[in-house]
PDB file of C-alpha atoms in Angstrom:
ATOM      1  CA  GLY Z   1      86.677 110.479  92.482  1.00 88.00           C
ATOM      2  CA  VAL Z   2      90.220 110.200  93.683  1.00 96.00           C
ATOM      3  CA  ASN Z   3      92.457 107.169  94.118  1.00 97.00           C
ATOM      4  CA  VAL Z   4      94.036 107.142  97.574  1.00 98.00           C
ATOM      5  CA  PHE Z   5      96.870 104.798  98.473  1.00 98.00           C
ATOM      6  CA  ALA Z   6      97.966 105.455 102.045  1.00 99.00           C
ATOM      7  CA  ALA Z   7     100.571 103.533 104.013  1.00 99.00           C
ATOM      8  CA  GLU Z   8     103.015 104.140 106.834  1.00 98.00           C
ATOM      9  CA  THR Z   9     105.590 105.506 104.371  1.00 98.00           C
ATOM     10  CA  ASP Z  10     105.578 107.096 100.940  1.00 98.00           C
ATOM     11  CA  ALA Z  11     107.648 104.186  99.605  1.00 97.00           C
ATOM     12  CA  GLU Z  12     105.183 101.559 100.832  1.00 97.00           C
ATOM     13  CA  ALA Z  13     102.247 103.521  99.390  1.00 98.00           C
ATOM     14  CA  ARG Z  14     103.999 103.723  96.005  1.00 96.00           C
ATOM     15  CA  ARG Z  15     104.540  99.954  96.139  1.00 96.00           C
ATOM     16  CA  LEU Z  16     100.818  99.395  96.817  1.00 98.00           C
ATOM     17  CA  PHE Z  17      99.946 101.787  93.959  1.00 97.00           C
ATOM     18  CA  SER Z  18     102.046  99.703  91.566  1.00 96.00           C
ATOM     19  CA  SER Z  19      99.221  97.134  91.331  1.00 97.00           C
ATOM     20  CA  LEU Z  20      96.802  99.661  89.861  1.00 96.00           C
ATOM     21  CA  ARG Z  21      99.484 101.091  87.595  1.00 95.00           C
ATOM     22  CA  GLN Z  22     100.310  97.613  86.278  1.00 94.00           C
ATOM     23  CA  ALA Z  23      96.597  96.848  85.796  1.00 95.00           C
ATOM     24  CA  PHE Z  24      96.220 100.003  83.661  1.00 94.00           C
ATOM     25  CA  VAL Z  25      99.265  99.083  81.576  1.00 93.00           C
ATOM     26  CA  ASN Z  26      97.944  95.540  81.101  1.00 93.00           C
ATOM     27  CA  LEU Z  27      94.524  96.863  80.062  1.00 94.00           C
ATOM     28  CA  ARG Z  28      96.031  99.287  77.533  1.00 91.00           C
ATOM     29  CA  ARG Z  29      98.133  96.474  76.107  1.00 90.00           C
ATOM     30  CA  GLY Z  30      95.047  94.322  75.578  1.00 95.00           C
ATOM     31  CA  ARG Z  31      95.700  92.037  78.544  1.00 95.00           C
ATOM     32  CA  PRO Z  32      92.914  92.770  81.038  1.00 95.00           C
ATOM     33  CA  GLY Z  33      92.725  90.621  84.126  1.00 96.00           C
ATOM     34  CA  LYS Z  34      92.716  90.538  87.886  1.00 97.00           C
ATOM     35  CA  LEU Z  35      94.516  93.173  89.901  1.00 97.00           C
ATOM     36  CA  PRO Z  36      98.163  92.044  90.005  1.00 96.00           C
ATOM     37  CA  PRO Z  37     100.192  91.925  93.208  1.00 97.00           C
ATOM     38  CA  PRO Z  38     102.393  94.954  93.861  1.00 96.00           C
ATOM     39  CA  GLY Z  39     105.868  95.013  92.439  1.00 90.00           C
ATOM     40  CA  ASP Z  40     108.956  97.148  92.510  1.00 80.00           C
ATOM     41  CA  ASP Z  41     110.370  99.379  89.775  1.00 73.00           C
ATOM     42  CA  LEU Z  42     107.560  99.089  87.219  1.00 79.00           C
ATOM     43  CA  ASP Z  43     108.869 102.211  85.478  1.00 81.00           C
ATOM     44  CA  ALA Z  44     112.024 100.421  84.346  1.00 82.00           C
ATOM     45  CA  ASP Z  45     109.890  98.303  81.987  1.00 83.00           C
ATOM     46  CA  LEU Z  46     107.733 101.127  80.608  1.00 89.00           C
ATOM     47  CA  ASP Z  47     108.164 102.978  77.358  1.00 90.00           C
ATOM     48  CA  PRO Z  48     107.495 106.746  77.205  1.00 93.00           C
ATOM     49  CA  TYR Z  49     103.966 106.169  75.839  1.00 91.00           C
ATOM     50  CA  ALA Z  50     103.034 103.940  78.790  1.00 91.00           C
ATOM     51  CA  ARG Z  51     104.479 106.438  81.269  1.00 92.00           C
ATOM     52  CA  ALA Z  52     102.476 109.277  79.712  1.00 94.00           C
ATOM     53  CA  MET Z  53      99.312 107.156  79.658  1.00 93.00           C
ATOM     54  CA  LEU Z  54      99.703 106.366  83.359  1.00 94.00           C
ATOM     55  CA  ALA Z  55     100.331 110.007  84.214  1.00 94.00           C
ATOM     56  CA  ARG Z  56      97.112 111.035  82.444  1.00 95.00           C
ATOM     57  CA  SER Z  57      94.947 108.107  83.530  1.00 94.00           C
ATOM     58  CA  LEU Z  58      95.950 108.195  87.181  1.00 95.00           C
ATOM     59  CA  ALA Z  59      96.338 111.954  87.618  1.00 95.00           C
ATOM     60  CA  CYS Z  60      93.593 111.982  90.259  1.00 96.00           C
ATOM     61  CA  SER Z  61      95.613 109.898  92.699  1.00 98.00           C
ATOM     62  CA  VAL Z  62      97.072 110.670  96.096  1.00 98.00           C
ATOM     63  CA  VAL Z  63      99.800 108.246  97.135  1.00 98.00           C
ATOM     64  CA  GLY Z  64     101.938 108.375 100.257  1.00 98.00           C
ATOM     65  CA  GLY Z  65     102.319 108.266 103.982  1.00 99.00           C
ATOM     66  CA  PRO Z  66      99.889 110.109 106.262  1.00 98.00           C
ATOM     67  CA  GLU Z  67     101.406 113.577 105.827  1.00 98.00           C
ATOM     68  CA  THR Z  68     101.746 113.216 102.052  1.00 98.00           C
ATOM     69  CA  VAL Z  69      98.129 112.045 101.799  1.00 98.00           C
ATOM     70  CA  ARG Z  70      96.904 114.926 103.968  1.00 97.00           C
ATOM     71  CA  ARG Z  71      98.680 117.484 101.777  1.00 96.00           C
ATOM     72  CA  GLY Z  72      97.587 115.760  98.576  1.00 96.00           C
ATOM     73  CA  LEU Z  73      93.931 115.681  99.574  1.00 95.00           C
ATOM     74  CA  GLN Z  74      94.022 119.334 100.623  1.00 93.00           C
ATOM     75  CA  GLU Z  75      95.577 120.285  97.281  1.00 94.00           C
ATOM     76  CA  PHE Z  76      93.094 118.135  95.353  1.00 93.00           C
ATOM     77  CA  ALA Z  77      90.102 119.648  97.172  1.00 90.00           C
ATOM     78  CA  ALA Z  78      91.447 123.179  96.726  1.00 91.00           C
ATOM     79  CA  SER Z  79      92.179 122.732  93.016  1.00 93.00           C
ATOM     80  CA  THR Z  80      88.779 121.190  92.262  1.00 92.00           C
ATOM     81  CA  GLY Z  81      86.652 123.204  94.692  1.00 92.00           C
ATOM     82  CA  ALA Z  82      85.214 119.940  96.005  1.00 89.00           C
ATOM     83  CA  ASP Z  83      83.553 119.966  99.407  1.00 86.00           C
ATOM     84  CA  GLU Z  84      83.420 116.174  99.510  1.00 89.00           C
ATOM     85  CA  LEU Z  85      85.457 113.437  97.873  1.00 91.00           C
ATOM     86  CA  MET Z  86      84.619 109.991  96.568  1.00 94.00           C
ATOM     87  CA  VAL Z  87      87.620 107.799  97.295  1.00 96.00           C
ATOM     88  CA  THR Z  88      88.675 104.470  95.857  1.00 96.00           C
ATOM     89  CA  ALA Z  89      91.666 102.250  96.510  1.00 95.00           C
ATOM     90  CA  GLN Z  90      92.337  99.164  94.421  1.00 96.00           C
ATOM     91  CA  ILE Z  91      94.897  97.604  96.739  1.00 98.00           C
ATOM     92  CA  PHE Z  92      95.818  93.955  96.186  1.00 98.00           C
ATOM     93  CA  ASP Z  93      96.225  92.961  99.850  1.00 98.00           C
ATOM     94  CA  HIS Z  94      93.048  93.219 101.942  1.00 98.00           C
ATOM     95  CA  ALA Z  95      94.884  94.082 105.177  1.00 98.00           C
ATOM     96  CA  ALA Z  96      96.874  96.809 103.405  1.00 98.00           C
ATOM     97  CA  ARG Z  97      93.640  98.173 101.896  1.00 98.00           C
ATOM     98  CA  ARG Z  98      92.019  98.303 105.346  1.00 98.00           C
ATOM     99  CA  ARG Z  99      95.094 100.054 106.752  1.00 98.00           C
ATOM    100  CA  SER Z 100      95.023 102.542 103.882  1.00 98.00           C
ATOM    101  CA  PHE Z 101      91.413 103.435 104.666  1.00 98.00           C
ATOM    102  CA  ALA Z 102      92.232 103.699 108.394  1.00 97.00           C
ATOM    103  CA  ILE Z 103      95.025 106.168 107.607  1.00 98.00           C
ATOM    104  CA  LEU Z 104      92.654 108.031 105.292  1.00 97.00           C
ATOM    105  CA  ALA Z 105      90.048 108.231 108.080  1.00 95.00           C
ATOM    106  CA  ASP Z 106      92.640 109.719 110.445  1.00 94.00           C
ATOM    107  CA  VAL Z 107      93.845 112.182 107.823  1.00 94.00           C
ATOM    108  CA  HIS Z 108      90.301 113.152 106.825  1.00 88.00           C
ATOM    109  CA  GLY Z 109      89.737 114.891 110.143  1.00 78.00           C
ATOM    110  CA  GLN Z 110      92.857 116.993 109.599  1.00 76.00           C
ATOM    111  CA  VAL Z 111      91.823 117.883 106.041  1.00 70.00           C
ATOM    112  CA  ALA Z 112      88.284 118.799 107.124  1.00 62.00           C
ATOM    113  CA  ALA Z 113      89.596 120.950 109.991  1.00 60.00           C
ATOM    114  CA  ALA Z 114      91.904 122.829 107.618  1.00 62.00           C
ATOM    115  CA  ALA Z 115      89.119 123.566 105.108  1.00 58.00           C
TER     116      ALA Z 115
END
């Protein structure tokens, strides 16, 4: 599967993605719990080990605005040879999660047409 965090802009999508990133850091530090709300500048508080762990653990993620997500999904499908994708999005805010899936639905048609 692939994590998809879509928003109107790349910056907003990265902010939404920060919840999942923080949840992974918390889990690795022995502090599991509910999905935290998004935050800004998580990287400032991370040591090199945590950054590397996030890069490995969340490598199958596409995060961005509509065009970034379209390109990312095309690249992911091409690199894996997948003809279908299972998508997940652990987004803290329900309305933002619904909007992310709506953007994904719009982008999906463009990705499928390009395949």
